[in-house]
Amino acid sequence: MTRAAAPTATVRATTGAAWWLAPIVVATVAGFASSFSKRPHTLDVAHAAHGMLALGWSVLLVSQAFLADTRRREWHRISAMLGIIFAIGLVATSVPMLSAIATAAIANDNFRPTGYGLLALDVLLLALFVALVAVAVAWVRRPAVHSRVMAATGLLALPAGLGRGYMALFSVGPLTASHLALGTAHAMLVGLIVRDRRAMQMEPVFPATIVTLLAIQASFPLMARAPWFDTLARTLVGSP
């Protein structure tokens, strides 16, 4: 969503993304609200910056979809510059977040399996985020593809944001909640694929995203138990 498209047909192919991105923003904000409202004094600069950048990215996705739908091409292009800043900031501030999880896992043997699982999931989702943004930039002149790729990045916040809600709602652990949140993302993607088929606007983005997320869901528990992953976690915190 960094640039609007010229052809009318492809612009129509992007229509309607805001309606399903908005609930994702609400779920993500609700999931992280307690961290910012109940314990603001415990937040360091990196955590606060990461939270604000994540919120900004989510809101930007909705606004970009709205600008594309309403043909406000110039505003769409201008706001794209902000999106690039948010993307770079999100990746940069993710490193302290990963280090914090690794630190907690290494310090507590009982938490380590859960902590390593969350760390593995976050590493894979961060890699997918970077890949999606890169693909979106590369396909900026194909709005039907570009908009779907950018919109798919919004789903990556569900394991962290919606997962916290599932923990409270169903009294489950973080890893189970993450699987439930990923299941929600799969269901949304299936719905979007069905919608595209009915509109005769099939693109490979959503099918490729659901396959990738399924692969991540299946592999991150195995990755967390691999000996090399313990080395990676200790490298993140500078621990021998």
Short mmCIF file of C-alpha atoms in Angstrom, two decimals:
data_model
loop_
_atom_site.label_atom_id
_atom_site.label_comp_id
_atom_site.label_asym_id
_atom_site.label_seq_id
_atom_site.Cartn_x
_atom_site.Cartn_y
_atom_site.Cartn_z
CA MET A 1 0.00 0.00 0.00
CA THR A 2 2.84 2.36 -0.57
CA ARG A 3 1.42 3.65 -3.84
CA ALA A 4 -1.91 3.81 -5.52
CA ALA A 5 -2.54 2.22 -8.88
CA ALA A 6 -3.56 3.79 -12.13
CA PRO A 7 -5.78 1.18 -13.81
CA THR A 8 -9.38 1.24 -12.58
CA ALA A 9 -9.68 -2.56 -12.67
CA THR A 10 -6.75 -3.12 -10.36
CA VAL A 11 -7.93 -0.39 -8.01
CA ARG A 12 -11.20 -2.25 -7.68
CA ALA A 13 -9.22 -5.36 -6.79
CA THR A 14 -7.94 -3.62 -3.67
CA THR A 15 -11.36 -2.46 -2.46
CA GLY A 16 -12.60 -3.59 0.93
CA ALA A 17 -9.39 -4.29 2.86
CA ALA A 18 -10.15 -1.76 5.60
CA TRP A 19 -13.20 -3.65 6.88
CA TRP A 20 -11.19 -6.69 8.01
CA LEU A 21 -8.00 -4.85 8.95
CA ALA A 22 -9.81 -2.61 11.45
CA PRO A 23 -10.86 -5.49 13.77
CA ILE A 24 -7.26 -6.74 13.76
CA VAL A 25 -6.11 -3.33 14.97
CA VAL A 26 -8.74 -3.37 17.72
CA ALA A 27 -7.78 -6.91 18.82
CA THR A 28 -4.07 -6.06 18.84
CA VAL A 29 -4.54 -2.85 20.80
CA ALA A 30 -6.82 -4.61 23.28
CA GLY A 31 -4.29 -7.40 23.76
CA PHE A 32 -1.45 -5.02 24.57
CA ALA A 33 -3.50 -2.43 26.44
CA SER A 34 -2.74 -3.90 29.87
CA SER A 35 1.00 -3.59 29.32
CA PHE A 36 0.68 0.13 28.70
CA SER A 37 -2.15 1.05 31.06
CA LYS A 38 -1.47 -1.11 34.13
CA ARG A 39 2.34 -1.07 34.21
CA PRO A 40 3.48 2.04 32.36
CA HIS A 41 6.31 2.60 34.87
CA THR A 42 7.87 -0.76 33.94
CA LEU A 43 8.16 0.03 30.24
CA ASP A 44 11.60 0.95 28.97
CA VAL A 45 12.17 3.11 25.92
CA ALA A 46 12.51 0.13 23.57
CA HIS A 47 9.22 -1.47 24.71
CA ALA A 48 7.35 1.82 24.52
CA ALA A 49 8.77 2.62 21.08
CA HIS A 50 7.97 -0.85 19.77
CA GLY A 51 4.40 -0.62 21.02
CA MET A 52 3.82 2.79 19.48
CA LEU A 53 5.37 1.73 16.17
CA ALA A 54 3.25 -1.42 16.07
CA LEU A 55 0.14 0.65 16.74
CA GLY A 56 1.17 3.16 14.09
CA TRP A 57 1.77 0.41 11.53
CA SER A 58 -1.64 -1.16 12.21
CA VAL A 59 -3.47 2.16 11.95
CA LEU A 60 -1.51 2.99 8.80
CA LEU A 61 -2.65 -0.25 7.14
CA VAL A 62 -6.28 0.70 7.71
CA SER A 63 -5.78 4.27 6.56
CA GLN A 64 -3.87 3.15 3.46
CA ALA A 65 -6.67 0.77 2.54
CA PHE A 66 -9.19 3.58 3.01
CA LEU A 67 -7.13 5.98 0.89
CA ALA A 68 -6.86 3.38 -1.88
CA ASP A 69 -10.60 2.67 -1.76
CA THR A 70 -11.46 6.36 -1.97
CA ARG A 71 -8.90 7.02 -4.76
CA ARG A 72 -6.88 9.52 -2.70
CA ARG A 73 -3.73 8.59 -4.56
CA GLU A 74 -1.58 11.54 -3.56
CA TRP A 75 -2.24 11.06 0.15
CA HIS A 76 -1.63 7.37 -0.36
CA ARG A 77 1.84 8.05 -1.76
CA ILE A 78 2.70 10.58 0.93
CA SER A 79 1.67 8.29 3.79
CA ALA A 80 3.80 5.53 2.25
CA MET A 81 6.91 7.34 3.45
CA LEU A 82 5.62 7.06 7.00
CA GLY A 83 5.06 3.35 6.40
CA ILE A 84 8.70 2.84 5.48
CA ILE A 85 9.79 4.57 8.69
CA PHE A 86 7.40 2.42 10.73
CA ALA A 87 8.62 -0.79 9.09
CA ILE A 88 12.28 -0.01 9.75
CA GLY A 89 11.48 1.03 13.31
CA LEU A 90 9.47 -2.12 13.98
CA VAL A 91 12.31 -4.36 12.88
CA ALA A 92 14.89 -2.37 14.85
CA THR A 93 12.85 -2.34 18.08
CA SER A 94 12.02 -6.04 17.72
CA VAL A 95 15.58 -6.98 18.64
CA PRO A 96 15.27 -5.75 22.27
CA MET A 97 11.91 -7.53 22.50
CA LEU A 98 13.47 -10.81 21.38
CA SER A 99 16.36 -10.28 23.77
CA ALA A 100 13.93 -9.73 26.66
CA ILE A 101 12.12 -13.00 25.95
CA ALA A 102 15.43 -14.86 25.65
CA THR A 103 16.66 -13.35 28.92
CA ALA A 104 13.54 -14.42 30.80
CA ALA A 105 13.70 -17.94 29.31
CA ILE A 106 17.36 -18.46 30.14
CA ALA A 107 16.92 -17.17 33.69
CA ASN A 108 14.01 -19.50 34.48
CA ASP A 109 14.27 -23.20 33.68
CA ASN A 110 10.53 -23.70 34.17
CA PHE A 111 9.68 -20.91 31.73
CA ARG A 112 12.35 -21.86 29.20
CA PRO A 113 10.23 -24.21 27.00
CA THR A 114 7.46 -21.60 26.77
CA GLY A 115 9.89 -18.72 26.38
CA TYR A 116 11.85 -20.45 23.64
CA GLY A 117 8.59 -21.31 21.87
CA LEU A 118 7.48 -17.69 21.92
CA LEU A 119 10.94 -16.57 20.84
CA ALA A 120 10.98 -19.00 17.90
CA LEU A 121 7.52 -17.88 16.80
CA ASP A 122 8.48 -14.20 17.00
CA VAL A 123 11.70 -14.77 15.03
CA LEU A 124 9.79 -16.52 12.23
CA LEU A 125 7.00 -13.93 12.16
CA LEU A 126 9.55 -11.11 12.07
CA ALA A 127 11.29 -12.78 9.12
CA LEU A 128 7.92 -13.12 7.38
CA PHE A 129 7.15 -9.45 8.06
CA VAL A 130 10.41 -8.38 6.44
CA ALA A 131 9.75 -10.66 3.46
CA LEU A 132 6.20 -9.36 2.98
CA VAL A 133 7.27 -5.73 3.10
CA ALA A 134 10.05 -6.45 0.59
CA VAL A 135 7.61 -8.18 -1.76
CA ALA A 136 5.13 -5.33 -1.38
CA VAL A 137 7.77 -2.77 -2.35
CA ALA A 138 8.89 -4.90 -5.31
CA TRP A 139 5.28 -5.21 -6.55
CA VAL A 140 4.28 -1.62 -5.88
CA ARG A 141 3.05 -1.17 -9.46
CA ARG A 142 0.69 -4.14 -9.16
CA PRO A 143 -1.93 -2.78 -6.71
CA ALA A 144 -3.97 -6.00 -6.54
CA VAL A 145 -0.86 -7.87 -5.35
CA HIS A 146 0.76 -5.02 -3.45
CA SER A 147 -2.29 -4.20 -1.34
CA ARG A 148 -2.87 -7.83 -0.37
CA VAL A 149 0.76 -8.32 0.64
CA MET A 150 0.71 -5.21 2.81
CA ALA A 151 -2.63 -6.17 4.32
CA ALA A 152 -1.26 -9.63 5.16
CA THR A 153 1.32 -8.01 7.45
CA GLY A 154 -1.57 -7.04 9.74
CA LEU A 155 -2.26 -10.70 10.46
CA LEU A 156 1.19 -11.16 11.95
CA ALA A 157 0.21 -9.17 15.05
CA LEU A 158 -2.54 -11.64 15.97
CA PRO A 159 -0.40 -14.20 17.87
CA ALA A 160 0.85 -11.48 20.22
CA GLY A 161 -2.20 -9.24 20.40
CA LEU A 162 -5.15 -11.60 20.07
CA GLY A 163 -3.16 -14.35 21.79
CA ARG A 164 -3.20 -12.36 25.02
CA GLY A 165 -6.95 -12.07 24.76
CA TYR A 166 -7.29 -15.83 24.29
CA MET A 167 -5.11 -16.41 27.35
CA ALA A 168 -7.54 -14.40 29.48
CA LEU A 169 -10.68 -15.70 27.81
CA PHE A 170 -9.88 -19.42 27.78
CA SER A 171 -7.34 -19.61 30.64
CA VAL A 172 -4.71 -21.18 28.42
CA GLY A 173 -0.95 -20.78 28.24
CA PRO A 174 0.90 -18.44 25.84
CA LEU A 175 1.79 -21.15 23.33
CA THR A 176 -1.76 -22.53 23.15
CA ALA A 177 -3.09 -18.99 22.80
CA SER A 178 -0.61 -18.37 19.96
CA HIS A 179 -1.88 -21.45 18.13
CA LEU A 180 -5.47 -20.27 18.58
CA ALA A 181 -4.56 -16.83 17.26
CA LEU A 182 -2.82 -18.37 14.25
CA GLY A 183 -5.94 -20.47 13.68
CA THR A 184 -7.93 -17.24 13.61
CA ALA A 185 -5.54 -15.85 11.02
CA HIS A 186 -6.01 -18.99 8.90
CA ALA A 187 -9.80 -18.65 9.10
CA MET A 188 -9.60 -15.01 8.02
CA LEU A 189 -7.35 -15.89 5.11
CA VAL A 190 -9.73 -18.63 3.96
CA GLY A 191 -12.57 -16.10 4.06
CA LEU A 192 -10.52 -13.64 2.01
CA ILE A 193 -9.64 -16.33 -0.53
CA VAL A 194 -13.32 -17.20 -0.92
CA ARG A 195 -14.17 -13.52 -1.32
CA ASP A 196 -11.52 -13.11 -4.02
CA ARG A 197 -12.79 -16.17 -5.89
CA ARG A 198 -16.34 -14.84 -5.87
CA ALA A 199 -15.11 -11.49 -7.15
CA MET A 200 -13.02 -13.22 -9.84
CA GLN A 201 -9.94 -11.45 -8.49
CA MET A 202 -7.67 -14.34 -7.57
CA GLU A 203 -4.10 -13.47 -6.60
CA PRO A 204 -1.56 -15.85 -5.03
CA VAL A 205 -0.92 -13.66 -1.98
CA PHE A 206 -3.46 -14.99 0.50
CA PRO A 207 -2.97 -18.68 -0.42
CA ALA A 208 0.81 -18.23 -0.13
CA THR A 209 0.40 -16.48 3.23
CA ILE A 210 -1.78 -19.22 4.70
CA VAL A 211 0.71 -21.89 3.57
CA THR A 212 3.59 -19.93 5.10
CA LEU A 213 1.76 -19.39 8.39
CA LEU A 214 0.87 -23.09 8.57
CA ALA A 215 4.54 -23.93 8.04
CA ILE A 216 5.52 -21.51 10.80
CA GLN A 217 2.89 -22.95 13.14
CA ALA A 218 4.17 -26.47 12.55
CA SER A 219 7.87 -25.64 12.77
CA PHE A 220 8.29 -23.16 15.61
CA PRO A 221 7.81 -25.76 18.41
CA LEU A 222 10.47 -27.96 16.77
CA MET A 223 12.73 -24.99 16.22
CA ALA A 224 12.47 -24.00 19.90
CA ARG A 225 13.76 -27.43 20.99
CA ALA A 226 16.73 -27.51 18.60
CA PRO A 227 20.19 -27.24 20.25
CA TRP A 228 21.23 -24.47 17.88
CA PHE A 229 18.26 -22.37 18.99
CA ASP A 230 19.58 -22.33 22.56
CA THR A 231 22.81 -20.93 21.14
CA LEU A 232 20.84 -18.28 19.25
CA ALA A 233 18.90 -17.31 22.38
CA ARG A 234 22.09 -16.97 24.42
CA THR A 235 23.68 -14.92 21.66
CA LEU A 236 20.76 -12.50 21.83
CA VAL A 237 21.45 -11.81 25.49
CA GLY A 238 25.21 -12.17 25.34
CA SER A 239 25.14 -15.17 27.65
CA PRO A 240 27.69 -18.02 27.36
#
